[in-house]
Amino acid sequence: MEIERKFTISKLPDNLTAYPCRIIEQAYLNTDPVVRIRRQDDDFYLTYKGKGLLAREEYNLPLNEASYYHLRKKADGNIISKKRYVIPIDHPQFDTTYTSSAGISIDQISLSVELDIFEAPFDSLVIAEVEFPNQEMAEAFLPLDWFSQDVTNDPAYHNSNLSRQKF
């Protein structure tokens, strides 16, 4: 199960190049249900995603490079390219209603921001995603100060919908 929140950002974090960066290219074979192929650095995957915005099923299967490029030719719409920076959240904050159902203290929680900086034709788009171990934590999470709008429930920010955008 993938449980994540998405945000636009108000400014890029300082020292961005100090964080690990992955080069991602992905294309969509289908958008309902979502069937995606992804190249992440030198790894290749076929992904199925179920319906949902905050939480949805996700299955990843490994591909080899030849299979990825064979399927890429069959993809519909835009191919999405982006740089993903992985930024740890040192002390995540939660609203006062949050109590861990798993018995994990807030000091033990380890979260990261996956900051996606898109390339053409989406080169003005920057999205921050934070994944969570459960929905209760996701809903109680307080955004970082450099986050702007919460777009978790806006399907326009799903990469599968971006792949179908006309220019």
mmCIF file of C-alpha atoms in Angstrom:
data_model
loop_
_atom_site.group_PDB
_atom_site.id
_atom_site.type_symbol
_atom_site.label_atom_id
_atom_site.label_comp_id
_atom_site.label_asym_id
_atom_site.label_seq_id
_atom_site.Cartn_x
_atom_site.Cartn_y
_atom_site.Cartn_z
ATOM 1 C CA MET A 1 0.000 0.000 0.000
ATOM 2 C CA GLU A 2 1.307 3.420 -0.965
ATOM 3 C CA ILE A 3 0.252 6.167 1.459
ATOM 4 C CA GLU A 4 1.575 9.587 0.500
ATOM 5 C CA ARG A 5 0.825 13.275 0.566
ATOM 6 C CA LYS A 6 1.847 15.666 -2.209
ATOM 7 C CA PHE A 7 2.649 19.355 -1.990
ATOM 8 C CA THR A 8 3.702 22.164 -4.262
ATOM 9 C CA ILE A 9 6.603 24.081 -2.778
ATOM 10 C CA SER A 10 7.246 27.734 -2.030
ATOM 11 C CA LYS A 11 11.046 27.526 -2.447
ATOM 12 C CA LEU A 12 13.719 24.915 -3.029
ATOM 13 C CA PRO A 13 15.488 23.805 0.137
ATOM 14 C CA ASP A 14 19.026 25.007 0.810
ATOM 15 C CA ASN A 15 21.920 22.725 -0.169
ATOM 16 C CA LEU A 16 19.748 20.653 -2.511
ATOM 17 C CA THR A 17 22.790 19.102 -4.194
ATOM 18 C CA ALA A 18 23.916 17.658 -0.846
ATOM 19 C CA TYR A 19 21.046 15.145 -0.937
ATOM 20 C CA PRO A 20 20.879 11.886 -2.910
ATOM 21 C CA CYS A 21 19.432 12.383 -6.383
ATOM 22 C CA ARG A 22 17.862 9.850 -8.740
ATOM 23 C CA ILE A 23 17.179 10.347 -12.433
ATOM 24 C CA ILE A 24 13.712 9.048 -13.298
ATOM 25 C CA GLU A 25 11.940 8.503 -16.589
ATOM 26 C CA GLN A 26 8.482 7.002 -16.662
ATOM 27 C CA ALA A 27 5.810 6.279 -19.225
ATOM 28 C CA TYR A 28 2.260 5.025 -19.001
ATOM 29 C CA LEU A 29 0.851 2.010 -20.800
ATOM 30 C CA ASN A 30 -2.568 2.617 -19.231
ATOM 31 C CA THR A 31 -4.055 5.197 -16.868
ATOM 32 C CA ASP A 32 -7.182 3.376 -15.596
ATOM 33 C CA PRO A 33 -5.918 1.262 -13.957
ATOM 34 C CA VAL A 34 -2.464 2.832 -13.854
ATOM 35 C CA VAL A 35 0.182 0.661 -15.498
ATOM 36 C CA ARG A 36 3.524 2.415 -15.623
ATOM 37 C CA ILE A 37 7.086 1.638 -16.610
ATOM 38 C CA ARG A 38 9.942 3.433 -14.896
ATOM 39 C CA ARG A 39 13.683 3.786 -15.340
ATOM 40 C CA GLN A 40 15.262 4.955 -12.099
ATOM 41 C CA ASP A 41 18.989 5.426 -12.678
ATOM 42 C CA ASP A 42 19.954 1.929 -13.904
ATOM 43 C CA ASP A 43 16.931 0.063 -12.519
ATOM 44 C CA PHE A 44 13.756 -0.706 -14.460
ATOM 45 C CA TYR A 45 10.228 -1.451 -13.178
ATOM 46 C CA LEU A 46 6.685 -2.178 -14.261
ATOM 47 C CA THR A 47 4.190 -0.768 -11.753
ATOM 48 C CA TYR A 48 0.476 -1.303 -11.229
ATOM 49 C CA LYS A 49 -1.355 1.279 -9.093
ATOM 50 C CA GLY A 50 -4.900 0.920 -7.818
ATOM 51 C CA LYS A 51 -7.437 3.706 -7.418
ATOM 52 C CA GLY A 52 -7.084 6.336 -4.726
ATOM 53 C CA LEU A 53 -5.443 9.636 -3.886
ATOM 54 C CA LEU A 54 -3.958 9.501 -0.376
ATOM 55 C CA ALA A 55 -3.717 5.692 -0.202
ATOM 56 C CA ARG A 56 -3.730 3.065 -2.932
ATOM 57 C CA GLU A 57 -2.349 -0.318 -3.819
ATOM 58 C CA GLU A 58 0.974 -0.377 -5.629
ATOM 59 C CA TYR A 59 2.859 -3.360 -7.055
ATOM 60 C CA ASN A 60 6.347 -3.093 -8.561
ATOM 61 C CA LEU A 61 7.870 -5.778 -10.752
ATOM 62 C CA PRO A 62 11.463 -5.644 -11.985
ATOM 63 C CA LEU A 63 12.138 -5.290 -15.713
ATOM 64 C CA ASN A 64 15.356 -5.593 -17.652
ATOM 65 C CA GLU A 65 16.581 -2.731 -19.817
ATOM 66 C CA ALA A 66 15.500 -4.330 -23.113
ATOM 67 C CA SER A 67 11.963 -4.923 -21.816
ATOM 68 C CA TYR A 68 11.726 -1.348 -20.561
ATOM 69 C CA TYR A 69 12.657 0.137 -23.944
ATOM 70 C CA HIS A 70 10.378 -2.296 -25.777
ATOM 71 C CA LEU A 71 7.415 -1.234 -23.604
ATOM 72 C CA ARG A 72 8.393 2.444 -23.794
ATOM 73 C CA LYS A 73 7.611 2.388 -27.538
ATOM 74 C CA LYS A 74 4.066 1.300 -26.680
ATOM 75 C CA ALA A 75 3.439 4.024 -24.088
ATOM 76 C CA ASP A 76 0.702 6.596 -24.540
ATOM 77 C CA GLY A 77 1.109 10.328 -24.043
ATOM 78 C CA ASN A 78 3.987 12.223 -22.494
ATOM 79 C CA ILE A 79 7.075 10.531 -21.161
ATOM 80 C CA ILE A 80 7.843 12.084 -17.796
ATOM 81 C CA SER A 81 11.434 12.866 -16.843
ATOM 82 C CA LYS A 82 12.466 14.257 -13.483
ATOM 83 C CA LYS A 83 15.193 14.480 -10.888
ATOM 84 C CA ARG A 84 14.198 13.155 -7.479
ATOM 85 C CA TYR A 85 16.029 14.398 -4.410
ATOM 86 C CA VAL A 86 15.551 12.412 -1.200
ATOM 87 C CA ILE A 87 15.596 14.749 1.802
ATOM 88 C CA PRO A 88 15.269 13.373 5.334
ATOM 89 C CA ILE A 89 12.819 15.068 7.698
ATOM 90 C CA ASP A 90 14.773 15.358 10.929
ATOM 91 C CA HIS A 91 11.856 15.983 13.275
ATOM 92 C CA PRO A 92 8.482 15.464 11.599
ATOM 93 C CA GLN A 93 5.644 17.373 13.224
ATOM 94 C CA PHE A 94 2.079 16.138 13.677
ATOM 95 C CA ASP A 95 -1.121 17.760 14.827
ATOM 96 C CA THR A 96 -2.161 17.203 18.426
ATOM 97 C CA THR A 97 -4.704 14.525 17.494
ATOM 98 C CA TYR A 98 -2.013 12.094 16.360
ATOM 99 C CA THR A 99 -1.382 9.014 18.479
ATOM 100 C CA SER A 100 0.600 6.184 17.009
ATOM 101 C CA SER A 101 -1.506 3.082 16.578
ATOM 102 C CA ALA A 102 1.675 1.053 16.113
ATOM 103 C CA GLY A 103 3.149 2.125 19.439
ATOM 104 C CA ILE A 104 5.952 4.118 17.779
ATOM 105 C CA SER A 105 7.006 7.258 19.574
ATOM 106 C CA ILE A 106 7.252 10.409 17.473
ATOM 107 C CA ASP A 107 11.016 10.488 18.150
ATOM 108 C CA GLN A 108 11.377 7.126 16.358
ATOM 109 C CA ILE A 109 9.574 8.178 13.174
ATOM 110 C CA SER A 110 11.791 8.455 10.106
ATOM 111 C CA LEU A 111 10.282 10.226 7.102
ATOM 112 C CA SER A 112 11.732 11.681 3.912
ATOM 113 C CA VAL A 113 10.647 14.158 1.282
ATOM 114 C CA GLU A 114 10.928 12.957 -2.298
ATOM 115 C CA LEU A 115 11.347 16.247 -4.151
ATOM 116 C CA ASP A 116 10.595 15.856 -7.867
ATOM 117 C CA ILE A 117 11.923 18.528 -10.215
ATOM 118 C CA PHE A 118 10.330 17.866 -13.583
ATOM 119 C CA GLU A 119 11.921 18.360 -16.982
ATOM 120 C CA ALA A 120 10.234 19.533 -20.195
ATOM 121 C CA PRO A 121 7.417 19.675 -20.975
ATOM 122 C CA PHE A 122 6.697 20.069 -17.233
ATOM 123 C CA ASP A 123 9.835 22.033 -16.348
ATOM 124 C CA SER A 124 8.028 24.556 -14.161
ATOM 125 C CA LEU A 125 6.609 21.807 -11.941
ATOM 126 C CA VAL A 126 8.184 20.855 -8.599
ATOM 127 C CA ILE A 127 6.346 18.462 -6.275
ATOM 128 C CA ALA A 128 7.248 17.230 -2.790
ATOM 129 C CA GLU A 129 5.926 13.821 -1.744
ATOM 130 C CA VAL A 130 6.066 12.295 1.717
ATOM 131 C CA GLU A 131 5.256 8.594 2.208
ATOM 132 C CA PHE A 132 3.856 7.267 5.469
ATOM 133 C CA PRO A 133 3.512 3.862 7.129
ATOM 134 C CA ASN A 134 -0.189 4.444 7.874
ATOM 135 C CA GLN A 135 -3.062 6.742 6.977
ATOM 136 C CA GLU A 136 -3.450 8.116 10.505
ATOM 137 C CA MET A 137 0.107 9.478 10.405
ATOM 138 C CA ALA A 138 -0.360 10.881 6.891
ATOM 139 C CA GLU A 139 -3.472 12.797 7.894
ATOM 140 C CA ALA A 140 -1.833 14.232 11.045
ATOM 141 C CA PHE A 141 1.421 15.300 9.345
ATOM 142 C CA LEU A 142 2.137 19.032 9.454
ATOM 143 C CA PRO A 143 3.775 20.296 6.239
ATOM 144 C CA LEU A 144 7.316 21.645 6.301
ATOM 145 C CA ASP A 145 7.740 25.420 6.128
ATOM 146 C CA TRP A 146 8.924 25.314 2.492
ATOM 147 C CA PHE A 147 5.825 23.402 1.369
ATOM 148 C CA SER A 148 3.024 25.403 -0.212
ATOM 149 C CA GLN A 149 -0.296 23.898 -1.336
ATOM 150 C CA ASP A 150 -1.389 20.376 -0.343
ATOM 151 C CA VAL A 151 -2.339 18.764 -3.686
ATOM 152 C CA THR A 152 -2.785 15.210 -2.394
ATOM 153 C CA ASN A 153 -6.451 15.123 -3.369
ATOM 154 C CA ASP A 154 -6.023 16.878 -6.713
ATOM 155 C CA PRO A 155 -5.790 14.216 -9.451
ATOM 156 C CA ALA A 156 -4.209 16.771 -11.812
ATOM 157 C CA TYR A 157 -0.921 16.255 -9.938
ATOM 158 C CA HIS A 158 -0.823 12.490 -10.485
ATOM 159 C CA ASN A 159 1.909 11.639 -12.959
ATOM 160 C CA SER A 160 -0.531 9.412 -14.863
ATOM 161 C CA ASN A 161 -2.713 12.477 -15.537
ATOM 162 C CA LEU A 162 0.323 14.568 -16.472
ATOM 163 C CA SER A 163 1.155 11.915 -19.060
ATOM 164 C CA ARG A 164 -2.149 12.665 -20.806
ATOM 165 C CA GLN A 165 -1.814 16.469 -20.721
ATOM 166 C CA LYS A 166 -1.939 18.148 -24.149
ATOM 167 C CA PHE A 167 0.371 21.027 -25.054
#
